[in-house]
Coordinates of C-alpha atoms in Angstrom, one line a residue:
M1 CA 285.8 199.4 73.2
P2 CA 286.5 203.0 72.2
L3 CA 285.8 205.7 74.8
L4 CA 282.9 207.2 72.9
E5 CA 281.1 203.8 72.6
T6 CA 281.7 203.1 76.3
V7 CA 280.2 206.5 77.3
R8 CA 277.2 205.9 75.0
Y9 CA 276.7 202.4 76.5
L10 CA 276.8 203.8 80.0
A11 CA 274.3 206.5 79.1
Y12 CA 271.8 203.8 78.0
D13 CA 272.6 201.2 80.6
P14 CA 274.4 202.3 83.8
G15 CA 273.9 198.8 85.3
I16 CA 272.2 200.0 88.5
T17 CA 269.4 197.9 90.0
P18 CA 267.8 197.9 93.4
S19 CA 269.4 195.5 95.8
G20 CA 267.9 194.3 99.1
G21 CA 271.0 193.7 101.0
G22 CA 273.4 196.5 99.9
L23 CA 273.4 198.7 103.0
P24 CA 273.1 197.9 106.7
G25 CA 270.0 199.1 108.6
L26 CA 267.5 198.2 105.9
A27 CA 265.4 196.2 108.5
V28 CA 265.4 199.2 110.8
L29 CA 264.4 201.6 108.0
K30 CA 261.5 199.3 107.1
N31 CA 260.4 199.1 110.7
V32 CA 260.4 202.9 110.9
V33 CA 258.4 203.3 107.7
N34 CA 255.9 200.7 108.9
S35 CA 255.5 202.6 112.2
I36 CA 255.0 205.9 110.4
N37 CA 252.3 204.2 108.2
L38 CA 250.6 202.8 111.3
F39 CA 250.7 206.3 113.0
A40 CA 249.2 207.9 109.9
I41 CA 246.4 205.3 109.8
V42 CA 245.5 205.9 113.4
A43 CA 245.5 209.7 112.7
V44 CA 243.2 209.1 109.7
V45 CA 240.8 207.1 111.9
G46 CA 240.7 210.1 114.3
A47 CA 240.2 212.5 111.5
L48 CA 237.4 210.4 110.1
A49 CA 235.7 210.2 113.5
V50 CA 235.9 214.0 113.9
S51 CA 234.7 214.7 110.4
L52 CA 231.7 212.4 110.8
G53 CA 230.9 214.1 114.1
V54 CA 231.0 217.5 112.5
W55 CA 228.9 216.3 109.6
A56 CA 226.2 214.9 112.1
W57 CA 226.4 218.1 114.2
G58 CA 226.0 220.3 111.2
H59 CA 223.1 218.3 109.9
H60 CA 221.4 218.2 113.3
T61 CA 221.8 222.0 114.0
G62 CA 221.1 223.1 110.4
G63 CA 224.6 224.4 109.9
H64 CA 225.1 223.9 106.2
Q65 CA 228.7 225.0 106.3
A66 CA 229.6 222.6 109.1
E67 CA 227.8 219.8 107.3
A68 CA 229.6 220.5 104.1
N69 CA 233.0 220.6 105.9
G70 CA 232.2 217.4 107.7
K71 CA 231.4 215.7 104.3
K72 CA 234.7 217.0 102.8
G73 CA 236.7 215.9 105.8
A74 CA 235.1 212.4 105.6
V75 CA 236.0 212.1 101.9
V76 CA 239.5 213.4 102.5
A77 CA 240.0 210.9 105.4
A78 CA 238.7 208.0 103.2
G79 CA 241.0 209.0 100.4
A80 CA 244.0 209.2 102.8
A81 CA 243.2 205.8 104.1
L82 CA 243.0 204.5 100.6
G83 CA 246.4 206.0 99.7
L84 CA 248.0 204.7 102.9
G85 CA 246.7 201.2 102.3
A86 CA 247.7 201.2 98.6
A87 CA 251.0 203.0 98.9
N88 CA 253.1 199.8 98.8
G89 CA 251.2 198.5 95.7
I90 CA 251.4 201.9 93.9
V91 CA 255.2 202.1 94.5
A92 CA 255.6 198.5 93.3
F93 CA 253.5 199.1 90.2
F94 CA 255.4 202.2 89.1
S95 CA 258.7 200.7 90.0
A96 CA 257.9 197.7 87.8
L97 CA 256.7 200.0 85.1
G98 CA 259.8 202.1 85.3
S99 CA 262.1 199.1 85.1
Q100 CA 260.6 198.3 81.6
V101 CA 261.8 201.6 80.2
H102 CA 264.8 201.1 78.0

């Protein structure tokens, strides 16, 4: 194969694919990421509890700004919980979608 054709071929297909056993420590890295995800979910539960408390307190005292902030916090916490729970599926979806590009 001439050099130009080899370079052109490598530009289109470098031959790199994700491999599960290529580097040591993959199990440790997965454990760390799972622990971070758990910590984030616990933090979101706390944020949701605080936001709901602020929402109730603002409604009870007539503080419209506190009530609005509590609602915003509850929506943001719910969105964060959705994102944390769906993170694995979102990454898998886009990884599969990206592997179809040629």
